[in-house]
Amino acid sequence: MRTFFATLLIGLLSAAPVMAKPVTYKLDPNHTQIRVVWNHFGFSNPDANFTHITGTLVYDAADPAKSSVKVDIPLSGLDTHVTKLDEHLKGADFFNVAKFPTAHFVSTKVTPAGKDKLTVDGNLSVHGVTKPVTLHVTVNKVGIQPMLKAPAAGFDATTTLKRSDFGVGAYAPMVSDEVKVHITVEALGAEAYAKMQKMMKGE
């Protein structure tokens, strides 16, 4: 009888779902990008990309509230596809990259917002100014990255910011103060990230 109950208990434990644990990922700068869009005198809606983004993301699929993200955005990676405009935006009128080379985002709260949806509150620091920002996040996929055969996670996020809040509101309102922001993130487990870095260096 004792053996029967022991066998039954082992069977029940084996059948029980394994609770997910928080997983730490590194942002893959090759597949992570921020795109901002603004309005120019009412005529057009140009955009700019920010690349070479790095950071750490902790994601708990079972309890998303335990998740967090910390991101560094080098403003040297700003690219509008117009060289003169890039130079202007990186200059003293706007980002003043020589003095403030990097923007930062650090989450303060993650809240589930429906199936594969999250709300991420955090602090964004740009141009020496830190302001609270809310990101509306979609969980694209969490699983095994087929090329590296390693854990990976992907997210998209959107928000709207006012340039003037961060001291970069030159030419508003003719050039819109509000900018729409779209973020796409691919993040890798630590071992896969290290492997990817070696691949990029040809090692």
PDB file of C-alpha atoms in Angstrom:
ATOM      1  CA  MET A   1       0.000   0.000   0.000  1.00  0.00           C
ATOM      2  CA  ARG A   2       2.847   2.394   0.887  1.00  0.00           C
ATOM      3  CA  THR A   3       4.504   1.679  -2.440  1.00  0.00           C
ATOM      4  CA  PHE A   4       1.214   2.355  -4.247  1.00  0.00           C
ATOM      5  CA  PHE A   5       0.796   5.804  -2.641  1.00  0.00           C
ATOM      6  CA  ALA A   6       4.422   6.674  -3.270  1.00  0.00           C
ATOM      7  CA  THR A   7       4.020   5.747  -6.939  1.00  0.00           C
ATOM      8  CA  LEU A   8       0.779   7.728  -7.152  1.00  0.00           C
ATOM      9  CA  LEU A   9       2.414  10.805  -5.579  1.00  0.00           C
ATOM     10  CA  ILE A  10       5.360  10.659  -7.992  1.00  0.00           C
ATOM     11  CA  GLY A  11       2.953  10.376 -10.900  1.00  0.00           C
ATOM     12  CA  LEU A  12       0.945  13.396  -9.764  1.00  0.00           C
ATOM     13  CA  LEU A  13       4.077  15.486  -9.286  1.00  0.00           C
ATOM     14  CA  SER A  14       5.350  14.483 -12.713  1.00  0.00           C
ATOM     15  CA  ALA A  15       2.060  15.489 -14.303  1.00  0.00           C
ATOM     16  CA  ALA A  16       1.890  18.844 -12.527  1.00  0.00           C
ATOM     17  CA  PRO A  17       2.758  21.850 -14.686  1.00  0.00           C
ATOM     18  CA  VAL A  18       6.219  23.263 -14.158  1.00  0.00           C
ATOM     19  CA  MET A  19       5.956  26.869 -13.029  1.00  0.00           C
ATOM     20  CA  ALA A  20       7.870  29.239 -15.274  1.00  0.00           C
ATOM     21  CA  LYS A  21      10.650  31.256 -13.704  1.00  0.00           C
ATOM     22  CA  PRO A  22      11.905  34.695 -14.640  1.00  0.00           C
ATOM     23  CA  VAL A  23      14.360  34.477 -17.519  1.00  0.00           C
ATOM     24  CA  THR A  24      17.038  37.097 -18.105  1.00  0.00           C
ATOM     25  CA  TYR A  25      17.700  38.114 -21.703  1.00  0.00           C
ATOM     26  CA  LYS A  26      20.128  40.471 -23.412  1.00  0.00           C
ATOM     27  CA  LEU A  27      18.758  42.747 -26.132  1.00  0.00           C
ATOM     28  CA  ASP A  28      20.078  41.785 -29.560  1.00  0.00           C
ATOM     29  CA  PRO A  29      21.185  45.128 -31.062  1.00  0.00           C
ATOM     30  CA  ASN A  30      20.998  43.629 -34.559  1.00  0.00           C
ATOM     31  CA  HIS A  31      17.250  43.064 -34.229  1.00  0.00           C
ATOM     32  CA  THR A  32      16.215  45.820 -31.830  1.00  0.00           C
ATOM     33  CA  GLN A  33      15.172  49.200 -33.171  1.00  0.00           C
ATOM     34  CA  ILE A  34      13.296  52.332 -32.148  1.00  0.00           C
ATOM     35  CA  ARG A  35      11.406  54.320 -34.789  1.00  0.00           C
ATOM     36  CA  VAL A  36      10.046  57.807 -34.144  1.00  0.00           C
ATOM     37  CA  VAL A  37       7.648  59.724 -36.428  1.00  0.00           C
ATOM     38  CA  TRP A  38       6.780  63.446 -36.360  1.00  0.00           C
ATOM     39  CA  ASN A  39       4.847  65.894 -38.496  1.00  0.00           C
ATOM     40  CA  HIS A  40       6.705  68.511 -40.538  1.00  0.00           C
ATOM     41  CA  PHE A  41       4.714  71.758 -41.081  1.00  0.00           C
ATOM     42  CA  GLY A  42       1.591  69.662 -41.695  1.00  0.00           C
ATOM     43  CA  PHE A  43       2.962  68.435 -45.023  1.00  0.00           C
ATOM     44  CA  SER A  44       4.804  65.195 -44.246  1.00  0.00           C
ATOM     45  CA  ASN A  45       5.528  62.664 -41.525  1.00  0.00           C
ATOM     46  CA  PRO A  46       9.265  61.911 -41.547  1.00  0.00           C
ATOM     47  CA  ASP A  47      10.830  59.312 -39.313  1.00  0.00           C
ATOM     48  CA  ALA A  48      14.118  58.417 -37.676  1.00  0.00           C
ATOM     49  CA  ASN A  49      15.549  55.156 -36.421  1.00  0.00           C
ATOM     50  CA  PHE A  50      17.670  54.539 -33.350  1.00  0.00           C
ATOM     51  CA  THR A  51      19.906  51.458 -33.512  1.00  0.00           C
ATOM     52  CA  HIS A  52      22.828  49.796 -31.653  1.00  0.00           C
ATOM     53  CA  ILE A  53      20.518  49.530 -28.637  1.00  0.00           C
ATOM     54  CA  THR A  54      21.631  47.400 -25.687  1.00  0.00           C
ATOM     55  CA  GLY A  55      20.055  46.362 -22.423  1.00  0.00           C
ATOM     56  CA  THR A  56      18.773  43.643 -20.133  1.00  0.00           C
ATOM     57  CA  LEU A  57      15.249  42.261 -20.037  1.00  0.00           C
ATOM     58  CA  VAL A  58      13.817  39.984 -17.358  1.00  0.00           C
ATOM     59  CA  TYR A  59      10.586  38.268 -18.387  1.00  0.00           C
ATOM     60  CA  ASP A  60       8.392  36.062 -16.213  1.00  0.00           C
ATOM     61  CA  ALA A  61       5.722  34.480 -18.414  1.00  0.00           C
ATOM     62  CA  ALA A  62       3.859  33.069 -15.407  1.00  0.00           C
ATOM     63  CA  ASP A  63       3.860  36.346 -13.493  1.00  0.00           C
ATOM     64  CA  PRO A  64       4.599  39.279 -15.849  1.00  0.00           C
ATOM     65  CA  ALA A  65       4.499  41.734 -12.938  1.00  0.00           C
ATOM     66  CA  LYS A  66       7.901  40.335 -11.919  1.00  0.00           C
ATOM     67  CA  SER A  67       9.367  41.358 -15.278  1.00  0.00           C
ATOM     68  CA  SER A  68      11.635  44.347 -15.862  1.00  0.00           C
ATOM     69  CA  VAL A  69      13.719  46.036 -18.535  1.00  0.00           C
ATOM     70  CA  LYS A  70      16.706  48.364 -18.630  1.00  0.00           C
ATOM     71  CA  VAL A  71      17.788  49.873 -21.957  1.00  0.00           C
ATOM     72  CA  ASP A  72      20.637  52.083 -23.204  1.00  0.00           C
ATOM     73  CA  ILE A  73      20.090  53.978 -26.463  1.00  0.00           C
ATOM     74  CA  PRO A  74      23.221  55.511 -28.017  1.00  0.00           C
ATOM     75  CA  LEU A  75      22.075  58.643 -29.798  1.00  0.00           C
ATOM     76  CA  SER A  76      24.950  58.301 -32.257  1.00  0.00           C
ATOM     77  CA  GLY A  77      22.768  55.571 -33.788  1.00  0.00           C
ATOM     78  CA  LEU A  78      20.121  58.100 -34.881  1.00  0.00           C
ATOM     79  CA  ASP A  79      19.454  57.739 -38.615  1.00  0.00           C
ATOM     80  CA  THR A  80      16.935  59.719 -40.688  1.00  0.00           C
ATOM     81  CA  HIS A  81      18.543  58.646 -44.008  1.00  0.00           C
ATOM     82  CA  VAL A  82      19.364  62.351 -44.545  1.00  0.00           C
ATOM     83  CA  THR A  83      22.935  63.157 -43.504  1.00  0.00           C
ATOM     84  CA  LYS A  84      22.404  66.883 -42.909  1.00  0.00           C
ATOM     85  CA  LEU A  85      19.278  66.230 -40.852  1.00  0.00           C
ATOM     86  CA  ASP A  86      21.151  63.630 -38.782  1.00  0.00           C
ATOM     87  CA  GLU A  87      23.816  66.222 -38.037  1.00  0.00           C
ATOM     88  CA  HIS A  88      21.187  68.816 -37.096  1.00  0.00           C
ATOM     89  CA  LEU A  89      19.296  66.473 -34.776  1.00  0.00           C
ATOM     90  CA  LYS A  90      22.503  65.396 -33.063  1.00  0.00           C
ATOM     91  CA  GLY A  91      23.550  69.046 -32.595  1.00  0.00           C
ATOM     92  CA  ALA A  92      22.815  71.671 -29.946  1.00  0.00           C
ATOM     93  CA  ASP A  93      19.311  72.516 -31.276  1.00  0.00           C
ATOM     94  CA  PHE A  94      18.086  69.036 -30.389  1.00  0.00           C
ATOM     95  CA  PHE A  95      19.806  66.082 -28.696  1.00  0.00           C
ATOM     96  CA  ASN A  96      23.260  67.641 -28.196  1.00  0.00           C
ATOM     97  CA  VAL A  97      24.844  64.211 -28.524  1.00  0.00           C
ATOM     98  CA  ALA A  98      28.300  65.547 -27.654  1.00  0.00           C
ATOM     99  CA  LYS A  99      27.026  66.369 -24.150  1.00  0.00           C
ATOM    100  CA  PHE A 100      24.275  63.738 -23.781  1.00  0.00           C
ATOM    101  CA  PRO A 101      25.445  60.723 -25.819  1.00  0.00           C
ATOM    102  CA  THR A 102      23.027  58.124 -24.440  1.00  0.00           C
ATOM    103  CA  ALA A 103      19.331  57.889 -23.574  1.00  0.00           C
ATOM    104  CA  HIS A 104      18.165  55.429 -20.932  1.00  0.00           C
ATOM    105  CA  PHE A 105      14.919  53.656 -20.061  1.00  0.00           C
ATOM    106  CA  VAL A 106      14.391  51.791 -16.782  1.00  0.00           C
ATOM    107  CA  SER A 107      11.066  50.123 -16.023  1.00  0.00           C
ATOM    108  CA  THR A 108       9.349  50.720 -12.689  1.00  0.00           C
ATOM    109  CA  LYS A 109       6.228  48.559 -13.131  1.00  0.00           C
ATOM    110  CA  VAL A 110       4.951  45.869 -15.491  1.00  0.00           C
ATOM    111  CA  THR A 111       1.213  45.161 -15.616  1.00  0.00           C
ATOM    112  CA  PRO A 112      -0.628  42.464 -17.623  1.00  0.00           C
ATOM    113  CA  ALA A 113      -3.062  44.102 -20.070  1.00  0.00           C
ATOM    114  CA  GLY A 114      -4.762  41.143 -21.776  1.00  0.00           C
ATOM    115  CA  LYS A 115      -3.573  38.197 -23.831  1.00  0.00           C
ATOM    116  CA  ASP A 116       0.022  38.826 -24.929  1.00  0.00           C
ATOM    117  CA  LYS A 117      -0.311  42.463 -23.849  1.00  0.00           C
ATOM    118  CA  LEU A 118       1.578  44.366 -21.152  1.00  0.00           C
ATOM    119  CA  THR A 119       1.735  47.909 -19.862  1.00  0.00           C
ATOM    120  CA  VAL A 120       5.258  48.903 -18.898  1.00  0.00           C
ATOM    121  CA  ASP A 121       5.779  52.052 -16.848  1.00  0.00           C
ATOM    122  CA  GLY A 122       9.260  53.453 -16.465  1.00  0.00           C
ATOM    123  CA  ASN A 123      11.571  56.428 -16.503  1.00  0.00           C
ATOM    124  CA  LEU A 124      13.067  57.732 -19.740  1.00  0.00           C
ATOM    125  CA  SER A 125      16.171  59.929 -19.568  1.00  0.00           C
ATOM    126  CA  VAL A 126      16.989  62.056 -22.631  1.00  0.00           C
ATOM    127  CA  HIS A 127      19.037  65.245 -22.919  1.00  0.00           C
ATOM    128  CA  GLY A 128      19.664  65.271 -19.166  1.00  0.00           C
ATOM    129  CA  VAL A 129      15.927  65.139 -18.354  1.00  0.00           C
ATOM    130  CA  THR A 130      14.119  62.157 -16.796  1.00  0.00           C
ATOM    131  CA  LYS A 131      10.359  61.750 -17.220  1.00  0.00           C
ATOM    132  CA  PRO A 132       7.854  58.915 -16.616  1.00  0.00           C
ATOM    133  CA  VAL A 133       6.781  57.056 -19.761  1.00  0.00           C
ATOM    134  CA  THR A 134       4.213  54.314 -20.371  1.00  0.00           C
ATOM    135  CA  LEU A 135       4.820  51.679 -23.055  1.00  0.00           C
ATOM    136  CA  HIS A 136       2.022  49.585 -24.554  1.00  0.00           C
ATOM    137  CA  VAL A 137       3.651  46.226 -25.229  1.00  0.00           C
ATOM    138  CA  THR A 138       2.777  43.198 -27.351  1.00  0.00           C
ATOM    139  CA  VAL A 139       4.504  39.902 -26.580  1.00  0.00           C
ATOM    140  CA  ASN A 140       5.380  38.625 -30.057  1.00  0.00           C
ATOM    141  CA  LYS A 141       6.992  35.319 -29.207  1.00  0.00           C
ATOM    142  CA  VAL A 142       8.876  33.552 -26.450  1.00  0.00           C
ATOM    143  CA  GLY A 143      10.658  30.367 -27.444  1.00  0.00           C
ATOM    144  CA  ILE A 144      13.717  28.919 -29.107  1.00  0.00           C
ATOM    145  CA  GLN A 145      15.538  31.005 -31.692  1.00  0.00           C
ATOM    146  CA  PRO A 146      16.017  28.531 -34.586  1.00  0.00           C
ATOM    147  CA  MET A 147      19.434  29.689 -35.795  1.00  0.00           C
ATOM    148  CA  LEU A 148      21.077  29.844 -32.373  1.00  0.00           C
ATOM    149  CA  LYS A 149      18.877  27.069 -30.933  1.00  0.00           C
ATOM    150  CA  ALA A 150      18.591  29.023 -27.702  1.00  0.00           C
ATOM    151  CA  PRO A 151      15.950  30.877 -25.645  1.00  0.00           C
ATOM    152  CA  ALA A 152      14.729  34.146 -27.124  1.00  0.00           C
ATOM    153  CA  ALA A 153      11.899  36.613 -26.606  1.00  0.00           C
ATOM    154  CA  GLY A 154      10.417  39.263 -28.875  1.00  0.00           C
ATOM    155  CA  PHE A 155       8.275  42.300 -28.110  1.00  0.00           C
ATOM    156  CA  ASP A 156       6.850  45.357 -29.848  1.00  0.00           C
ATOM    157  CA  ALA A 157       5.900  48.526 -27.964  1.00  0.00           C
ATOM    158  CA  THR A 158       4.382  51.911 -28.720  1.00  0.00           C
ATOM    159  CA  THR A 159       4.084  55.236 -26.962  1.00  0.00           C
ATOM    160  CA  THR A 160       3.719  58.951 -27.695  1.00  0.00           C
ATOM    161  CA  LEU A 161       6.150  61.526 -26.310  1.00  0.00           C
ATOM    162  CA  LYS A 162       6.354  65.309 -26.230  1.00  0.00           C
ATOM    163  CA  ARG A 163       9.752  66.578 -27.341  1.00  0.00           C
ATOM    164  CA  SER A 164       9.459  69.656 -25.185  1.00  0.00           C
ATOM    165  CA  ASP A 165       9.222  67.509 -22.039  1.00  0.00           C
ATOM    166  CA  PHE A 166      12.849  66.543 -22.636  1.00  0.00           C
ATOM    167  CA  GLY A 167      14.168  69.914 -23.720  1.00  0.00           C
ATOM    168  CA  VAL A 168      14.306  69.066 -27.434  1.00  0.00           C
ATOM    169  CA  GLY A 169      11.190  70.949 -28.550  1.00  0.00           C
ATOM    170  CA  ALA A 170      12.825  73.234 -31.115  1.00  0.00           C
ATOM    171  CA  TYR A 171      10.502  74.567 -33.867  1.00  0.00           C
ATOM    172  CA  ALA A 172       7.317  73.313 -32.163  1.00  0.00           C
ATOM    173  CA  PRO A 173       4.463  73.480 -32.995  1.00  0.00           C
ATOM    174  CA  MET A 174       5.347  73.892 -36.688  1.00  0.00           C
ATOM    175  CA  VAL A 175       7.336  70.699 -36.313  1.00  0.00           C
ATOM    176  CA  SER A 176       5.076  68.630 -34.102  1.00  0.00           C
ATOM    177  CA  ASP A 177       5.913  68.534 -30.420  1.00  0.00           C
ATOM    178  CA  GLU A 178       4.397  65.053 -30.172  1.00  0.00           C
ATOM    179  CA  VAL A 179       6.309  62.151 -31.680  1.00  0.00           C
ATOM    180  CA  LYS A 180       4.985  58.638 -32.143  1.00  0.00           C
ATOM    181  CA  VAL A 181       7.370  55.914 -31.022  1.00  0.00           C
ATOM    182  CA  HIS A 182       7.469  52.292 -32.152  1.00  0.00           C
ATOM    183  CA  ILE A 183       9.921  49.852 -30.573  1.00  0.00           C
ATOM    184  CA  THR A 184      10.719  46.330 -31.720  1.00  0.00           C
ATOM    185  CA  VAL A 185      12.884  44.104 -29.534  1.00  0.00           C
ATOM    186  CA  GLU A 186      14.500  40.718 -29.954  1.00  0.00           C
ATOM    187  CA  ALA A 187      16.298  39.466 -26.860  1.00  0.00           C
ATOM    188  CA  LEU A 188      18.464  36.402 -26.312  1.00  0.00           C
ATOM    189  CA  GLY A 189      19.464  34.269 -23.363  1.00  0.00           C
ATOM    190  CA  ALA A 190      22.929  35.084 -22.013  1.00  0.00           C
ATOM    191  CA  GLU A 191      24.686  32.120 -23.639  1.00  0.00           C
ATOM    192  CA  ALA A 192      23.053  32.732 -27.018  1.00  0.00           C
ATOM    193  CA  TYR A 193      23.903  36.431 -26.793  1.00  0.00           C
ATOM    194  CA  ALA A 194      27.567  35.619 -26.170  1.00  0.00           C
ATOM    195  CA  LYS A 195      27.514  33.159 -29.070  1.00  0.00           C
ATOM    196  CA  MET A 196      25.932  35.739 -31.363  1.00  0.00           C
ATOM    197  CA  GLN A 197      28.564  38.309 -30.389  1.00  0.00           C
ATOM    198  CA  LYS A 198      31.328  35.871 -31.309  1.00  0.00           C
ATOM    199  CA  MET A 199      29.657  35.125 -34.623  1.00  0.00           C
ATOM    200  CA  MET A 200      29.496  38.834 -35.414  1.00  0.00           C
ATOM    201  CA  LYS A 201      33.231  39.141 -34.691  1.00  0.00           C
ATOM    202  CA  GLY A 202      33.977  36.123 -36.884  1.00  0.00           C
ATOM    203  CA  GLU A 203      35.327  34.100 -33.987  1.00  0.00           C
TER     204      GLU A 203
END
